[in-house]
Amino acid sequence: SLITVDDDSPGADSRYRLLETVRQYARRRLAEHDELDAYLDAHCHYFRSWPAIWSNHARVMVDADNVLSALGRAAQVCSTQEYVDFLIPMISALIPTQREAQLDALIEECLQRLGTGPSIERAKVLAVRGRLRLYAGRTEEMRADALAALAIAEPLKADSLVAGALNVLGSSYLMSDPA
């Protein structure tokens, strides 16, 4: 069969997937007909315009490859603000997928786009990177990110962001090795 059915993911509907060879062939054909960019834009738009997926972690887990692809495309075609607004909830949902290197690269690209100046967006991205690093057991780097987010958020009076950064810091101390 050219299509497989994935219906064993908890909390998600059955998913129909093309075999990888079929997917690669379709991608080549789209590129040959100069339709690949339009397809990638539509794919990105689908995931960006459907806020219900953002809070449905089971769905994000099932669609992790698609979400990562959409995030990569969004980095290329979206404004920085649109990218940040899409990146933050998706990174939070994707943390348990064990794709730390891919997520870290997306976050780093976003931070470069934001520049070094203090902004709410930069603090949000640093805080989500802190959560990613906490999950990965990279405690010292996580603390540095959470403290940087806190240093930006406090003077800007972003109370919910301050609380989030403190939450990440508190979690790190609860999970740290007592030795």
PDB file of C-alpha atoms in Angstrom:
ATOM      1  CA  SER A   1       0.000   0.000   0.000  1.00  0.00           C
ATOM      2  CA  LEU A   2       1.174   3.542  -0.698  1.00  0.00           C
ATOM      3  CA  ILE A   3      -0.648   4.888   2.354  1.00  0.00           C
ATOM      4  CA  THR A   4      -0.344   3.768   5.974  1.00  0.00           C
ATOM      5  CA  VAL A   5      -2.858   4.283   8.773  1.00  0.00           C
ATOM      6  CA  ASP A   6      -1.610   5.413  12.173  1.00  0.00           C
ATOM      7  CA  ASP A   7      -4.411   4.935  14.687  1.00  0.00           C
ATOM      8  CA  ASP A   8      -2.489   3.986  17.805  1.00  0.00           C
ATOM      9  CA  SER A   9      -1.712   7.491  19.083  1.00  0.00           C
ATOM     10  CA  PRO A  10      -3.580   8.213  22.315  1.00  0.00           C
ATOM     11  CA  GLY A  11      -5.926  11.177  22.172  1.00  0.00           C
ATOM     12  CA  ALA A  12      -5.683  11.588  18.413  1.00  0.00           C
ATOM     13  CA  ASP A  13      -7.751  10.576  15.421  1.00  0.00           C
ATOM     14  CA  SER A  14      -6.504   8.061  12.883  1.00  0.00           C
ATOM     15  CA  ARG A  15      -3.894   9.564  10.600  1.00  0.00           C
ATOM     16  CA  TYR A  16      -3.214   8.601   7.016  1.00  0.00           C
ATOM     17  CA  ARG A  17       0.387   8.947   5.893  1.00  0.00           C
ATOM     18  CA  LEU A  18       2.157   8.569   2.590  1.00  0.00           C
ATOM     19  CA  LEU A  19       5.144   6.273   2.475  1.00  0.00           C
ATOM     20  CA  GLU A  20       8.404   8.227   2.556  1.00  0.00           C
ATOM     21  CA  THR A  21       9.281   7.259  -1.027  1.00  0.00           C
ATOM     22  CA  VAL A  22       5.921   8.581  -2.224  1.00  0.00           C
ATOM     23  CA  ARG A  23       6.387  11.781  -0.204  1.00  0.00           C
ATOM     24  CA  GLN A  24       9.853  12.311  -1.743  1.00  0.00           C
ATOM     25  CA  TYR A  25       8.529  11.672  -5.245  1.00  0.00           C
ATOM     26  CA  ALA A  26       5.673  14.158  -4.732  1.00  0.00           C
ATOM     27  CA  ARG A  27       8.104  16.773  -3.412  1.00  0.00           C
ATOM     28  CA  ARG A  28      10.364  16.327  -6.472  1.00  0.00           C
ATOM     29  CA  ARG A  29       7.384  16.657  -8.822  1.00  0.00           C
ATOM     30  CA  LEU A  30       6.191  19.813  -7.058  1.00  0.00           C
ATOM     31  CA  ALA A  31       9.698  21.285  -7.374  1.00  0.00           C
ATOM     32  CA  GLU A  32       9.890  20.357 -11.071  1.00  0.00           C
ATOM     33  CA  HIS A  33       6.657  22.276 -11.713  1.00  0.00           C
ATOM     34  CA  ASP A  34       7.665  25.278  -9.557  1.00  0.00           C
ATOM     35  CA  GLU A  35       4.851  24.506  -7.115  1.00  0.00           C
ATOM     36  CA  LEU A  36       6.898  23.506  -4.078  1.00  0.00           C
ATOM     37  CA  ASP A  37       6.966  26.986  -2.509  1.00  0.00           C
ATOM     38  CA  ALA A  38       3.192  27.342  -2.851  1.00  0.00           C
ATOM     39  CA  TYR A  39       2.724  23.908  -1.244  1.00  0.00           C
ATOM     40  CA  LEU A  40       5.115  24.720   1.623  1.00  0.00           C
ATOM     41  CA  ASP A  41       3.406  28.075   2.192  1.00  0.00           C
ATOM     42  CA  ALA A  42      -0.027  26.419   2.305  1.00  0.00           C
ATOM     43  CA  HIS A  43       1.269  23.750   4.691  1.00  0.00           C
ATOM     44  CA  CYS A  44       2.736  26.425   6.969  1.00  0.00           C
ATOM     45  CA  HIS A  45      -0.454  28.504   6.798  1.00  0.00           C
ATOM     46  CA  TYR A  46      -2.565  25.481   7.757  1.00  0.00           C
ATOM     47  CA  PHE A  47      -0.655  24.957  10.999  1.00  0.00           C
ATOM     48  CA  ARG A  48      -0.352  28.669  11.784  1.00  0.00           C
ATOM     49  CA  SER A  49      -4.045  29.387  11.224  1.00  0.00           C
ATOM     50  CA  TRP A  50      -5.423  26.586  13.335  1.00  0.00           C
ATOM     51  CA  PRO A  51      -5.059  27.692  16.979  1.00  0.00           C
ATOM     52  CA  ALA A  52      -6.859  24.573  18.222  1.00  0.00           C
ATOM     53  CA  ILE A  53      -3.763  22.537  17.410  1.00  0.00           C
ATOM     54  CA  TRP A  54      -1.634  24.813  19.561  1.00  0.00           C
ATOM     55  CA  SER A  55      -3.284  23.671  22.774  1.00  0.00           C
ATOM     56  CA  ASN A  56      -3.853  20.051  21.750  1.00  0.00           C
ATOM     57  CA  HIS A  57      -0.549  18.519  22.823  1.00  0.00           C
ATOM     58  CA  ALA A  58      -1.587  15.006  21.739  1.00  0.00           C
ATOM     59  CA  ARG A  59      -2.238  16.317  18.214  1.00  0.00           C
ATOM     60  CA  VAL A  60       1.053  18.231  18.139  1.00  0.00           C
ATOM     61  CA  MET A  61       2.890  15.076  19.215  1.00  0.00           C
ATOM     62  CA  VAL A  62       1.294  13.074  16.372  1.00  0.00           C
ATOM     63  CA  ASP A  63       1.992  15.836  13.861  1.00  0.00           C
ATOM     64  CA  ALA A  64       5.475  16.706  15.193  1.00  0.00           C
ATOM     65  CA  ASP A  65       7.179  16.300  11.801  1.00  0.00           C
ATOM     66  CA  ASN A  66       4.548  18.473  10.118  1.00  0.00           C
ATOM     67  CA  VAL A  67       4.723  21.109  12.847  1.00  0.00           C
ATOM     68  CA  LEU A  68       8.536  21.225  12.632  1.00  0.00           C
ATOM     69  CA  SER A  69       8.298  21.599   8.858  1.00  0.00           C
ATOM     70  CA  ALA A  70       5.767  24.414   9.254  1.00  0.00           C
ATOM     71  CA  LEU A  71       7.992  26.128  11.837  1.00  0.00           C
ATOM     72  CA  GLY A  72      10.940  25.926   9.466  1.00  0.00           C
ATOM     73  CA  ARG A  73       8.892  27.474   6.667  1.00  0.00           C
ATOM     74  CA  ALA A  74       7.489  30.135   9.000  1.00  0.00           C
ATOM     75  CA  ALA A  75      11.054  31.146   9.843  1.00  0.00           C
ATOM     76  CA  GLN A  76      11.567  31.858   6.141  1.00  0.00           C
ATOM     77  CA  VAL A  77       8.323  33.619   5.219  1.00  0.00           C
ATOM     78  CA  CYS A  78       6.763  35.155   8.350  1.00  0.00           C
ATOM     79  CA  SER A  79       7.455  38.419  10.093  1.00  0.00           C
ATOM     80  CA  THR A  80       9.416  38.099  13.312  1.00  0.00           C
ATOM     81  CA  GLN A  81       6.292  38.736  15.406  1.00  0.00           C
ATOM     82  CA  GLU A  82       4.252  36.126  13.531  1.00  0.00           C
ATOM     83  CA  TYR A  83       7.099  33.660  13.902  1.00  0.00           C
ATOM     84  CA  VAL A  84       7.412  34.249  17.659  1.00  0.00           C
ATOM     85  CA  ASP A  85       3.643  33.923  18.109  1.00  0.00           C
ATOM     86  CA  PHE A  86       3.713  30.553  16.323  1.00  0.00           C
ATOM     87  CA  LEU A  87       7.020  29.313  17.757  1.00  0.00           C
ATOM     88  CA  ILE A  88       6.320  29.714  21.483  1.00  0.00           C
ATOM     89  CA  PRO A  89       3.257  27.436  21.839  1.00  0.00           C
ATOM     90  CA  MET A  90       4.630  24.902  19.364  1.00  0.00           C
ATOM     91  CA  ILE A  91       7.984  24.603  21.153  1.00  0.00           C
ATOM     92  CA  SER A  92       6.172  24.146  24.465  1.00  0.00           C
ATOM     93  CA  ALA A  93       4.062  21.360  22.956  1.00  0.00           C
ATOM     94  CA  LEU A  94       7.015  19.720  21.175  1.00  0.00           C
ATOM     95  CA  ILE A  95       9.378  19.563  24.171  1.00  0.00           C
ATOM     96  CA  PRO A  96       8.424  15.945  25.036  1.00  0.00           C
ATOM     97  CA  THR A  97       9.155  14.738  21.463  1.00  0.00           C
ATOM     98  CA  GLN A  98      12.888  14.315  22.126  1.00  0.00           C
ATOM     99  CA  ARG A  99      13.838  16.664  19.272  1.00  0.00           C
ATOM    100  CA  GLU A 100      15.986  18.979  21.308  1.00  0.00           C
ATOM    101  CA  ALA A 101      18.529  19.781  18.583  1.00  0.00           C
ATOM    102  CA  GLN A 102      15.850  20.775  16.059  1.00  0.00           C
ATOM    103  CA  LEU A 103      13.931  22.843  18.603  1.00  0.00           C
ATOM    104  CA  ASP A 104      17.103  24.509  19.872  1.00  0.00           C
ATOM    105  CA  ALA A 105      18.062  25.486  16.297  1.00  0.00           C
ATOM    106  CA  LEU A 106      14.627  27.066  15.712  1.00  0.00           C
ATOM    107  CA  ILE A 107      14.876  28.973  18.990  1.00  0.00           C
ATOM    108  CA  GLU A 108      18.403  30.176  18.210  1.00  0.00           C
ATOM    109  CA  GLU A 109      17.290  31.429  14.797  1.00  0.00           C
ATOM    110  CA  CYS A 110      14.401  33.270  16.418  1.00  0.00           C
ATOM    111  CA  LEU A 111      16.687  34.880  19.007  1.00  0.00           C
ATOM    112  CA  GLN A 112      19.002  36.074  16.233  1.00  0.00           C
ATOM    113  CA  ARG A 113      16.049  37.626  14.420  1.00  0.00           C
ATOM    114  CA  LEU A 114      14.960  39.388  17.599  1.00  0.00           C
ATOM    115  CA  GLY A 115      18.393  40.910  18.186  1.00  0.00           C
ATOM    116  CA  THR A 116      20.037  41.484  21.535  1.00  0.00           C
ATOM    117  CA  GLY A 117      17.861  44.301  22.870  1.00  0.00           C
ATOM    118  CA  PRO A 118      15.392  43.636  25.668  1.00  0.00           C
ATOM    119  CA  SER A 119      11.865  42.851  24.528  1.00  0.00           C
ATOM    120  CA  ILE A 120       8.920  40.824  25.754  1.00  0.00           C
ATOM    121  CA  GLU A 121       9.332  38.536  22.738  1.00  0.00           C
ATOM    122  CA  ARG A 122      12.996  37.872  23.541  1.00  0.00           C
ATOM    123  CA  ALA A 123      12.123  37.098  27.165  1.00  0.00           C
ATOM    124  CA  LYS A 124       9.373  34.684  26.040  1.00  0.00           C
ATOM    125  CA  VAL A 125      11.746  32.854  23.708  1.00  0.00           C
ATOM    126  CA  LEU A 126      14.440  32.642  26.408  1.00  0.00           C
ATOM    127  CA  ALA A 127      11.873  31.284  28.872  1.00  0.00           C
ATOM    128  CA  VAL A 128      10.688  28.586  26.454  1.00  0.00           C
ATOM    129  CA  ARG A 129      14.301  27.652  25.711  1.00  0.00           C
ATOM    130  CA  GLY A 130      14.766  27.371  29.476  1.00  0.00           C
ATOM    131  CA  ARG A 131      11.885  24.879  29.647  1.00  0.00           C
ATOM    132  CA  LEU A 132      13.391  22.903  26.757  1.00  0.00           C
ATOM    133  CA  ARG A 133      16.757  22.770  28.512  1.00  0.00           C
ATOM    134  CA  LEU A 134      15.129  21.849  31.824  1.00  0.00           C
ATOM    135  CA  TYR A 135      13.421  18.912  30.128  1.00  0.00           C
ATOM    136  CA  ALA A 136      16.763  17.902  28.556  1.00  0.00           C
ATOM    137  CA  GLY A 137      18.539  17.988  31.920  1.00  0.00           C
ATOM    138  CA  ARG A 138      20.758  20.928  30.961  1.00  0.00           C
ATOM    139  CA  THR A 139      20.210  22.666  34.285  1.00  0.00           C
ATOM    140  CA  GLU A 140      22.941  25.315  34.218  1.00  0.00           C
ATOM    141  CA  GLU A 141      21.996  26.500  30.714  1.00  0.00           C
ATOM    142  CA  MET A 142      18.333  26.476  31.721  1.00  0.00           C
ATOM    143  CA  ARG A 143      19.054  28.648  34.737  1.00  0.00           C
ATOM    144  CA  ALA A 144      20.976  31.108  32.566  1.00  0.00           C
ATOM    145  CA  ASP A 145      18.031  31.347  30.141  1.00  0.00           C
ATOM    146  CA  ALA A 146      15.468  31.741  32.927  1.00  0.00           C
ATOM    147  CA  LEU A 147      17.560  34.418  34.642  1.00  0.00           C
ATOM    148  CA  ALA A 148      18.008  36.276  31.337  1.00  0.00           C
ATOM    149  CA  ALA A 149      14.241  36.137  30.723  1.00  0.00           C
ATOM    150  CA  LEU A 150      13.652  37.373  34.263  1.00  0.00           C
ATOM    151  CA  ALA A 151      16.135  40.241  33.839  1.00  0.00           C
ATOM    152  CA  ILE A 152      14.253  41.403  30.739  1.00  0.00           C
ATOM    153  CA  ALA A 153      10.730  40.834  32.060  1.00  0.00           C
ATOM    154  CA  GLU A 154      11.040  42.547  35.460  1.00  0.00           C
ATOM    155  CA  PRO A 155      11.859  46.077  34.209  1.00  0.00           C
ATOM    156  CA  LEU A 156       9.200  45.738  31.506  1.00  0.00           C
ATOM    157  CA  LYS A 157       6.630  44.876  34.205  1.00  0.00           C
ATOM    158  CA  ALA A 158       5.645  41.659  32.412  1.00  0.00           C
ATOM    159  CA  ASP A 159       4.293  39.943  35.513  1.00  0.00           C
ATOM    160  CA  SER A 160       3.105  36.717  33.872  1.00  0.00           C
ATOM    161  CA  LEU A 161       6.487  36.310  32.178  1.00  0.00           C
ATOM    162  CA  VAL A 162       8.266  36.975  35.478  1.00  0.00           C
ATOM    163  CA  ALA A 163       6.110  34.269  37.070  1.00  0.00           C
ATOM    164  CA  GLY A 164       6.908  31.863  34.224  1.00  0.00           C
ATOM    165  CA  ALA A 165      10.662  32.448  34.523  1.00  0.00           C
ATOM    166  CA  LEU A 166      10.478  31.979  38.296  1.00  0.00           C
ATOM    167  CA  ASN A 167       8.509  28.771  37.756  1.00  0.00           C
ATOM    168  CA  VAL A 168      11.260  27.397  35.494  1.00  0.00           C
ATOM    169  CA  LEU A 169      13.919  28.410  38.028  1.00  0.00           C
ATOM    170  CA  GLY A 170      11.981  26.819  40.877  1.00  0.00           C
ATOM    171  CA  SER A 171      11.570  23.610  38.903  1.00  0.00           C
ATOM    172  CA  SER A 172      15.303  23.479  38.312  1.00  0.00           C
ATOM    173  CA  TYR A 173      16.041  23.643  42.004  1.00  0.00           C
ATOM    174  CA  LEU A 174      13.451  20.983  42.778  1.00  0.00           C
ATOM    175  CA  MET A 175      14.970  18.683  40.159  1.00  0.00           C
ATOM    176  CA  SER A 176      18.634  19.420  40.875  1.00  0.00           C
ATOM    177  CA  ASP A 177      20.953  16.836  42.326  1.00  0.00           C
ATOM    178  CA  PRO A 178      21.428  17.427  46.075  1.00  0.00           C
ATOM    179  CA  ALA A 179      25.075  16.296  45.885  1.00  0.00           C
TER     180      ALA A 179
END
